[in-house]
PDB file of C-alpha atoms in Angstrom:
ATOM      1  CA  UNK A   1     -12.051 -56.907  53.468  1.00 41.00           C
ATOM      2  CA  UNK A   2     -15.028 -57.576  51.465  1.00 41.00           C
ATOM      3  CA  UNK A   3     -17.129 -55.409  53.791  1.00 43.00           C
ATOM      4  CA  UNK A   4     -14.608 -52.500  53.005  1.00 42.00           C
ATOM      5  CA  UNK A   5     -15.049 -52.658  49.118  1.00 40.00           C
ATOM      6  CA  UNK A   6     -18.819 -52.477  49.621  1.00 44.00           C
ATOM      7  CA  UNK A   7     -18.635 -49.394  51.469  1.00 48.00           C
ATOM      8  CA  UNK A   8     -16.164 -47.997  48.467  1.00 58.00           C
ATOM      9  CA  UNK A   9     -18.393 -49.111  46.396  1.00 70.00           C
ATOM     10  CA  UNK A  10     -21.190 -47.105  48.276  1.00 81.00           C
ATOM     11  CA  UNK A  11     -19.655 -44.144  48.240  1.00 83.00           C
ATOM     12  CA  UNK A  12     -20.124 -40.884  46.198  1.00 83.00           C
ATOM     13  CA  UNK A  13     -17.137 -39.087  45.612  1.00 80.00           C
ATOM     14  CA  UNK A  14     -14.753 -36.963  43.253  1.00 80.00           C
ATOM     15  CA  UNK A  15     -10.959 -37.745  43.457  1.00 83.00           C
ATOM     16  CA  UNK A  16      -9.279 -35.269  45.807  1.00 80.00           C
ATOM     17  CA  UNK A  17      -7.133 -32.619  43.937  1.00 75.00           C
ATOM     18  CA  UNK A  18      -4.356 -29.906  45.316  1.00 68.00           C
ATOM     19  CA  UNK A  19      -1.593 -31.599  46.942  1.00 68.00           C
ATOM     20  CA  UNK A  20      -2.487 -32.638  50.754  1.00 70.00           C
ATOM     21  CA  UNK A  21       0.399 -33.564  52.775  1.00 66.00           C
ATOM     22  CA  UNK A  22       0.651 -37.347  53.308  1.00 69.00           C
ATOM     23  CA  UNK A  23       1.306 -36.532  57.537  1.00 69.00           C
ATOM     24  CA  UNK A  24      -0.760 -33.805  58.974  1.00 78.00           C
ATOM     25  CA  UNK A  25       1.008 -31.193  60.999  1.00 83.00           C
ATOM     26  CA  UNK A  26       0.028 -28.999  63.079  1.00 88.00           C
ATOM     27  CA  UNK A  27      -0.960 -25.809  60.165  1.00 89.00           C
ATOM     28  CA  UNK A  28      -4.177 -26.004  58.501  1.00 90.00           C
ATOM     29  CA  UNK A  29      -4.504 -26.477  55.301  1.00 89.00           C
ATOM     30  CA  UNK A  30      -7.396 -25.860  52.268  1.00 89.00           C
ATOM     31  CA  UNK A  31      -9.508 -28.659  53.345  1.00 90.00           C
ATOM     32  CA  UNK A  32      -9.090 -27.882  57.191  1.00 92.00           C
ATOM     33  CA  UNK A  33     -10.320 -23.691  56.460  1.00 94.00           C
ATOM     34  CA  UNK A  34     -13.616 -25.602  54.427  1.00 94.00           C
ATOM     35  CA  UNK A  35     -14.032 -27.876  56.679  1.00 94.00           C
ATOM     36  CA  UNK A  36     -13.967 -25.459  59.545  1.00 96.00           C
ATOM     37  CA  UNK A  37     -15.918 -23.362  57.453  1.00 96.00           C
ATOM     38  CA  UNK A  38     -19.041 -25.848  56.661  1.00 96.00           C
ATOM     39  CA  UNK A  39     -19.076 -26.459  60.623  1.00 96.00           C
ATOM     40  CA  UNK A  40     -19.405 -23.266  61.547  1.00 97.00           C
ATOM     41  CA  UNK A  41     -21.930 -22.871  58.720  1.00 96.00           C
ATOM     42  CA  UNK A  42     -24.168 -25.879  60.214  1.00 96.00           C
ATOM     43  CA  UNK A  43     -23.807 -24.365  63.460  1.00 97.00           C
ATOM     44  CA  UNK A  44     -24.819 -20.710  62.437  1.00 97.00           C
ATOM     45  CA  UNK A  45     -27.911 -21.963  60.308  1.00 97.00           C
ATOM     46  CA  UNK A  46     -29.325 -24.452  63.337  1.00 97.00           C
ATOM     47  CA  UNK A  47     -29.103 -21.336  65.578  1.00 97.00           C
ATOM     48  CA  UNK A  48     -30.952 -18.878  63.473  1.00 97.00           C
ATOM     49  CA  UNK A  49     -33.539 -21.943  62.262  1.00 97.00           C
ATOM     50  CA  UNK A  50     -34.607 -21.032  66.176  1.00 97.00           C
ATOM     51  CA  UNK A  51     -33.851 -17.189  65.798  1.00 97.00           C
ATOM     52  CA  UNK A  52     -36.537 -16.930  63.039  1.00 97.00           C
ATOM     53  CA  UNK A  53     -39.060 -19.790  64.507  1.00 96.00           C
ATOM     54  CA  UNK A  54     -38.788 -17.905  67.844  1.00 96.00           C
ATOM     55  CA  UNK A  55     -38.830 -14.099  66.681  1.00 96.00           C
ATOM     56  CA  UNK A  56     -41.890 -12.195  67.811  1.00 94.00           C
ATOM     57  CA  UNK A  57     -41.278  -8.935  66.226  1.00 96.00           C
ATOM     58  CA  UNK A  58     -42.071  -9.222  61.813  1.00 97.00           C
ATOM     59  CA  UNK A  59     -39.544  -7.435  60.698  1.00 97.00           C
ATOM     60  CA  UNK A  60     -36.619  -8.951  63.008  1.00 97.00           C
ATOM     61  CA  UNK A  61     -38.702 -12.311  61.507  1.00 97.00           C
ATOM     62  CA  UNK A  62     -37.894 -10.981  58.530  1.00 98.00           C
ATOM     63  CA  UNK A  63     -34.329 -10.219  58.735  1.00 97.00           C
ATOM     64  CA  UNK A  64     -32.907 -13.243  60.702  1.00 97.00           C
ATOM     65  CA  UNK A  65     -34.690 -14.781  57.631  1.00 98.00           C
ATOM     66  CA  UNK A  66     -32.883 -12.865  55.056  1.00 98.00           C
ATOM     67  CA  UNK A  67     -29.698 -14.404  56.981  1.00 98.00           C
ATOM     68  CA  UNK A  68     -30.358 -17.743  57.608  1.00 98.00           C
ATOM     69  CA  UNK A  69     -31.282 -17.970  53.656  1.00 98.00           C
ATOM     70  CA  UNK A  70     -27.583 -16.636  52.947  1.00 98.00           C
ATOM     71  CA  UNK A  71     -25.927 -18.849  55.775  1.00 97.00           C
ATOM     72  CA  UNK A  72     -27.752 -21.737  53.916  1.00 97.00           C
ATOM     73  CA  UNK A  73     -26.324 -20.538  51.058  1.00 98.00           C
ATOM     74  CA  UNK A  74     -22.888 -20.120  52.363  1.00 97.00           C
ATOM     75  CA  UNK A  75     -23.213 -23.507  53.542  1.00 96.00           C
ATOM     76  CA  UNK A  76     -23.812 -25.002  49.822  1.00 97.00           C
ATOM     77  CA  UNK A  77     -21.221 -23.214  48.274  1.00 97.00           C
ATOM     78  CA  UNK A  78     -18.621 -24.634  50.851  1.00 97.00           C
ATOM     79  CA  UNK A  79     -20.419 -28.004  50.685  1.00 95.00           C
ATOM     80  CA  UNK A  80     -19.684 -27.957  46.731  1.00 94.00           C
ATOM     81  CA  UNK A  81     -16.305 -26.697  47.127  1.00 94.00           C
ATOM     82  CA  UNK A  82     -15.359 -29.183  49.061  1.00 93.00           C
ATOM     83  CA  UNK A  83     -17.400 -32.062  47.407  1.00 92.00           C
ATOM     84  CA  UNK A  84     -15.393 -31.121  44.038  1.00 91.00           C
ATOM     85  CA  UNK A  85     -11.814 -31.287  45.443  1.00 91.00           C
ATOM     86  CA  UNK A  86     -12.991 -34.681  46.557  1.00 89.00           C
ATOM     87  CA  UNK A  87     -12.702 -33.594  50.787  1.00 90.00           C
ATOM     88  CA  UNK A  88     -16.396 -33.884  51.491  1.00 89.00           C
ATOM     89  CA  UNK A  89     -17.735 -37.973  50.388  1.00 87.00           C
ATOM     90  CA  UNK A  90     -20.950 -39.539  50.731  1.00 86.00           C
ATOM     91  CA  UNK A  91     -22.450 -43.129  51.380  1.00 87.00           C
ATOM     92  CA  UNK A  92     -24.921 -43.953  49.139  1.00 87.00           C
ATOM     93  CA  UNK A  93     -27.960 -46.085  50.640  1.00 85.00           C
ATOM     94  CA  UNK A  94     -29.475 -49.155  49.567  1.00 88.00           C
ATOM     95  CA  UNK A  95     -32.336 -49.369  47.617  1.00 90.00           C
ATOM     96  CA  UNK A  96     -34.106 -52.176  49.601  1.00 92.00           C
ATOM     97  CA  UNK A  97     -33.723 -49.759  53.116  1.00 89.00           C
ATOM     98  CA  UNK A  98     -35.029 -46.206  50.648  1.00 89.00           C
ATOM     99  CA  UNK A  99     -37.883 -48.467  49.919  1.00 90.00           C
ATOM    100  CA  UNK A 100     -38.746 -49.527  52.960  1.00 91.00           C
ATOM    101  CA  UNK A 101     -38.301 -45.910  54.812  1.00 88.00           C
ATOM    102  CA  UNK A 102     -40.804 -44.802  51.949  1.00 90.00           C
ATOM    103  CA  UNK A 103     -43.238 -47.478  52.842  1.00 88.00           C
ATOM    104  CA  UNK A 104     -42.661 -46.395  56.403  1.00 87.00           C
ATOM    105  CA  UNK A 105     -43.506 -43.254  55.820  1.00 84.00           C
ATOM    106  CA  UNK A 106     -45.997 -43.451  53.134  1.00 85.00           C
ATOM    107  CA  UNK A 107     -47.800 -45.511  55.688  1.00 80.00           C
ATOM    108  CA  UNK A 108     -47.938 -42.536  58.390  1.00 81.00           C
ATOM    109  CA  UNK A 109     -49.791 -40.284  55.809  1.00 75.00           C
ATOM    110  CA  UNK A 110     -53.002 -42.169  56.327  1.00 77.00           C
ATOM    111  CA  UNK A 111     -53.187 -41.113  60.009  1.00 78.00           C
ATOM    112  CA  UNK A 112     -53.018 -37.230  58.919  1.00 77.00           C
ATOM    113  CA  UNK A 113     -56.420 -35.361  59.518  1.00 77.00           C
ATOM    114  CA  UNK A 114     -56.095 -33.821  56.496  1.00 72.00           C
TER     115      UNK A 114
END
């Protein structure tokens, strides 16, 4: 139990809003569309983040670019949509294991040749 209210307490979050059915059935819903939505969106921009690494021609470079900047886009606007109505939550991390990752990583910049 106490475990449980620390993670509540670690999490970021808006109250949900719209009325959600209490059961699920079988018809999606507002959150089910976003959520669907942001999937795709992660999917679309981890495919063209090779597209545009792996294009040899500039101006097809340039293009998938153009897209993968809007699909990024896309992505946020769902991501904030979603955050608002309170569907999309986050854990917040503790300060002790951000300050040792930094250290971690910190450390690793003294091995770069430049």
């Amino acid at each position: 139990m106490q475990n449980q209210q620390a993670q509540n307490n670690n999490q970021i979050a808006n109250p949900q809003t719209g009325q959600l059915p209490k059961v699920k059935g079988p018809n999606m819903n507002d959150r089910d569309y976003l959520n669907d939505g942001l999937s795709t969106c992660k999917y679309l921009t981890d495919s063209l983040n090779i597209a545009v690494r792996e294009a040899s021609h500039e101006q097809l470079h340039a293009d998938v670019l153009q897209i993968l900047n809007e699909t990024h886009q896309s992505c946020r606007e769902l991501y904030t949509l979603m955050f608002q109505n309170g569907w999309y939550k986050l854990e917040a991390e503790d300060q002790q294991k951000l300050d040792q990752a930094y250290q971690q990583f910190s450390n690793y910049s003294t091995q770069f040749p430049y």
